[in-house]
Amino acid sequence: MKKELPAKPILSPQMIQMIATYNDDGSVDLMNAAWGGQLDNDLLVLSLDKSHRTVTNILRDKDFTLGFPSCKDIVDCDYVGIVSGNKDKDKFLKTDLHAEKSDKVNAPVIKEFPLTFECETFKVFDDELGFYLVAKVKGILVDEEYVLPKGKLDVDKMDLCFFSPMDNTYRRYGEVLANAFSCGLKKRG
């Protein structure tokens, strides 16, 4: 028998998404964003709370980076998600992470993250449903050691980590079950 649950965050796990911006004084701001996804090849959507310093920075400058950390950086990623940039503007300095300026947008790239999207705000939705930011991907940065032939990425080697809202845990990328867009072909007959 199935049990009915109330509406709650269950679609999971999803890659941990770290948004980096510059504060008005040029210092680095980094936050751990819980809700976001890819709309198309070059469009992302993020659901954010307007009270975050990061949102203030994005609305001012339009640019940000969206980094995907490896599991080795989980403590720093959790820390910047717990501590508000409105209360501690220098929280990034308390991490073991390092930043450099993006070549494509006016935002920092976190050196330790194996995968980073360089983004520019495309559209903002602010209504009774919430605050949503749609961004255009201007570039994707990945460490060379993770690029396989034909431009595919070695996700196992990147050791990306995921957030599961069902049980508030961080998780590691799992085993391969089958090849997409081909394992079901045997059903065609």
Short mmCIF file of C-alpha atoms in Angstrom, two decimals:
data_model
loop_
_atom_site.label_atom_id
_atom_site.label_comp_id
_atom_site.label_asym_id
_atom_site.label_seq_id
_atom_site.Cartn_x
_atom_site.Cartn_y
_atom_site.Cartn_z
CA MET A 1 0.00 0.00 0.00
CA LYS A 2 1.27 3.47 -0.85
CA LYS A 3 1.42 6.22 1.75
CA GLU A 4 0.49 9.78 0.81
CA LEU A 5 2.98 12.51 1.74
CA PRO A 6 2.51 16.28 1.87
CA ALA A 7 4.25 18.42 -0.76
CA LYS A 8 7.91 18.69 0.17
CA PRO A 9 11.33 18.70 -1.51
CA ILE A 10 11.80 15.15 -2.74
CA LEU A 11 13.26 15.44 -6.26
CA SER A 12 16.75 14.48 -5.33
CA PRO A 13 19.57 14.24 -5.10
CA GLN A 14 20.81 17.22 -7.04
CA MET A 15 24.34 18.47 -7.55
CA ILE A 16 25.47 20.97 -4.96
CA GLN A 17 25.35 24.39 -6.60
CA MET A 18 27.67 27.11 -5.37
CA ILE A 19 26.96 30.68 -6.51
CA ALA A 20 29.91 33.08 -6.49
CA THR A 21 29.64 36.86 -6.88
CA TYR A 22 31.57 39.95 -5.90
CA ASN A 23 30.44 42.11 -3.00
CA ASP A 24 30.25 45.87 -3.55
CA ASP A 25 33.78 46.22 -2.10
CA GLY A 26 35.20 43.60 -4.52
CA SER A 27 35.46 40.80 -1.97
CA VAL A 28 34.26 37.31 -2.88
CA ASP A 29 30.79 36.13 -1.86
CA LEU A 30 29.90 32.44 -2.06
CA MET A 31 26.62 30.72 -1.21
CA ASN A 32 25.30 27.17 -1.32
CA ALA A 33 22.09 27.24 -3.38
CA ALA A 34 19.53 24.51 -2.80
CA TRP A 35 17.23 24.79 -5.81
CA GLY A 36 18.22 25.11 -9.42
CA GLY A 37 18.45 23.35 -12.72
CA GLN A 38 19.25 23.55 -16.40
CA LEU A 39 16.46 24.71 -18.73
CA ASP A 40 18.34 24.26 -22.00
CA ASN A 41 21.91 23.98 -23.29
CA ASP A 42 22.67 27.55 -22.30
CA LEU A 43 19.95 28.49 -19.78
CA LEU A 44 19.80 27.85 -16.03
CA VAL A 45 17.11 28.63 -13.46
CA LEU A 46 17.69 29.23 -9.76
CA SER A 47 15.07 29.60 -7.03
CA LEU A 48 16.52 31.94 -4.43
CA ASP A 49 15.51 33.94 -1.39
CA LYS A 50 15.83 37.67 -2.10
CA SER A 51 17.29 38.27 1.35
CA HIS A 52 20.66 36.70 0.40
CA ARG A 53 23.62 39.01 -0.12
CA THR A 54 24.34 36.95 -3.24
CA VAL A 55 21.00 37.98 -4.76
CA THR A 56 21.76 41.64 -4.01
CA ASN A 57 25.11 41.21 -5.78
CA ILE A 58 23.52 39.49 -8.79
CA LEU A 59 20.81 42.13 -9.14
CA ARG A 60 23.50 44.83 -9.02
CA ASP A 61 26.09 43.24 -11.36
CA LYS A 62 24.00 40.69 -13.36
CA ASP A 63 26.94 38.23 -13.41
CA PHE A 64 27.79 35.20 -11.29
CA THR A 65 29.40 31.81 -11.52
CA LEU A 66 27.74 28.52 -10.64
CA GLY A 67 30.32 26.04 -9.40
CA PHE A 68 29.93 22.34 -8.74
CA PRO A 69 32.28 21.15 -5.99
CA SER A 70 33.94 17.82 -5.45
CA CYS A 71 33.30 15.92 -2.23
CA LYS A 72 36.62 17.00 -0.71
CA ASP A 73 35.24 20.54 -0.33
CA ILE A 74 31.97 19.59 1.37
CA VAL A 75 32.77 21.21 4.74
CA ASP A 76 33.53 24.60 3.17
CA CYS A 77 30.43 24.35 0.96
CA ASP A 78 28.22 23.54 3.92
CA TYR A 79 29.78 26.38 5.94
CA VAL A 80 29.01 29.08 3.35
CA GLY A 81 25.46 27.71 3.17
CA ILE A 82 24.99 28.00 6.93
CA VAL A 83 26.53 31.46 7.44
CA SER A 84 24.80 34.48 5.94
CA GLY A 85 26.88 36.92 3.91
CA ASN A 86 24.68 39.66 5.37
CA LYS A 87 26.03 38.85 8.83
CA ASP A 88 29.60 37.90 7.88
CA LYS A 89 30.72 39.59 4.67
CA ASP A 90 34.12 37.88 4.94
CA LYS A 91 32.83 34.31 5.32
CA PHE A 92 34.68 33.23 2.15
CA LEU A 93 38.01 34.09 3.81
CA LYS A 94 37.26 31.47 6.50
CA THR A 95 37.19 28.67 3.91
CA ASP A 96 40.11 26.81 2.32
CA LEU A 97 38.85 27.84 -1.12
CA HIS A 98 40.52 30.22 -3.56
CA ALA A 99 39.05 32.47 -6.23
CA GLU A 100 40.17 34.03 -9.49
CA LYS A 101 38.30 36.36 -11.84
CA SER A 102 36.29 34.83 -14.66
CA ASP A 103 37.37 35.78 -18.18
CA LYS A 104 33.76 35.89 -19.46
CA VAL A 105 31.72 37.47 -16.64
CA ASN A 106 32.36 39.83 -13.74
CA ALA A 107 32.37 37.13 -11.08
CA PRO A 108 34.84 34.89 -9.26
CA VAL A 109 35.67 31.32 -10.27
CA ILE A 110 36.42 29.03 -7.33
CA LYS A 111 39.65 27.25 -8.30
CA GLU A 112 38.93 24.05 -6.39
CA PHE A 113 35.59 23.33 -8.11
CA PRO A 114 36.09 20.96 -11.05
CA LEU A 115 33.14 22.38 -13.02
CA THR A 116 31.93 25.99 -13.25
CA PHE A 117 29.32 27.78 -15.37
CA GLU A 118 29.99 31.45 -16.08
CA CYS A 119 26.56 33.12 -16.07
CA GLU A 120 24.80 36.35 -16.90
CA THR A 121 21.30 37.17 -15.67
CA PHE A 122 18.77 36.81 -18.49
CA LYS A 123 15.44 37.30 -16.70
CA VAL A 124 14.17 37.66 -13.14
CA PHE A 125 10.74 36.52 -11.94
CA ASP A 126 9.64 37.99 -8.63
CA ASP A 127 6.01 37.24 -7.82
CA GLU A 128 3.73 35.38 -5.42
CA LEU A 129 5.36 32.07 -6.40
CA GLY A 130 8.83 33.22 -5.36
CA PHE A 131 12.03 34.70 -6.72
CA TYR A 132 13.47 32.96 -9.78
CA LEU A 133 16.53 33.87 -11.74
CA VAL A 134 17.05 32.66 -15.30
CA ALA A 135 20.65 32.93 -16.47
CA LYS A 136 22.44 32.54 -19.77
CA VAL A 137 25.57 30.37 -19.66
CA LYS A 138 28.40 32.38 -21.22
CA GLY A 139 31.04 29.71 -20.68
CA ILE A 140 31.72 26.39 -18.99
CA LEU A 141 35.04 25.76 -17.28
CA VAL A 142 36.26 22.28 -16.43
CA ASP A 143 39.68 21.12 -15.28
CA GLU A 144 41.47 19.41 -18.20
CA GLU A 145 42.05 16.23 -16.19
CA TYR A 146 38.29 15.56 -16.25
CA VAL A 147 37.76 15.89 -20.01
CA LEU A 148 37.48 12.59 -21.88
CA PRO A 149 37.77 12.05 -25.64
CA LYS A 150 34.96 13.65 -27.66
CA GLY A 151 34.45 16.28 -24.92
CA LYS A 152 32.65 14.04 -22.45
CA LEU A 153 33.33 14.55 -18.76
CA ASP A 154 34.71 12.00 -16.31
CA VAL A 155 32.08 12.51 -13.60
CA ASP A 156 33.51 9.71 -11.46
CA LYS A 157 36.93 11.35 -11.34
CA MET A 158 35.41 14.78 -10.60
CA ASP A 159 33.90 13.24 -7.46
CA LEU A 160 30.94 15.65 -7.54
CA CYS A 161 28.74 15.74 -4.47
CA PHE A 162 24.98 15.90 -4.24
CA PHE A 163 22.42 17.14 -1.75
CA SER A 164 19.48 14.95 -0.78
CA PRO A 165 16.66 17.01 0.77
CA MET A 166 14.81 13.81 1.68
CA ASP A 167 17.21 13.17 4.54
CA ASN A 168 19.41 16.33 4.61
CA THR A 169 22.58 14.53 3.56
CA TYR A 170 25.36 15.10 1.10
CA ARG A 171 26.04 12.14 -1.17
CA ARG A 172 28.60 10.95 -3.66
CA TYR A 173 27.89 10.20 -7.33
CA GLY A 174 26.73 6.59 -7.75
CA GLU A 175 27.25 3.59 -9.96
CA VAL A 176 26.38 3.43 -13.66
CA LEU A 177 23.24 1.32 -14.21
CA ALA A 178 23.00 1.48 -18.01
CA ASN A 179 23.71 3.71 -21.01
CA ALA A 180 21.03 6.35 -21.59
CA PHE A 181 19.20 6.47 -24.92
CA SER A 182 20.26 2.93 -25.73
CA CYS A 183 19.41 0.44 -22.96
CA GLY A 184 15.70 0.69 -23.83
CA LEU A 185 16.22 -0.02 -27.52
CA LYS A 186 15.81 -3.76 -26.93
CA LYS A 187 12.11 -3.09 -26.16
CA ARG A 188 11.53 -1.86 -29.72
CA GLY A 189 11.76 -5.43 -31.00
#
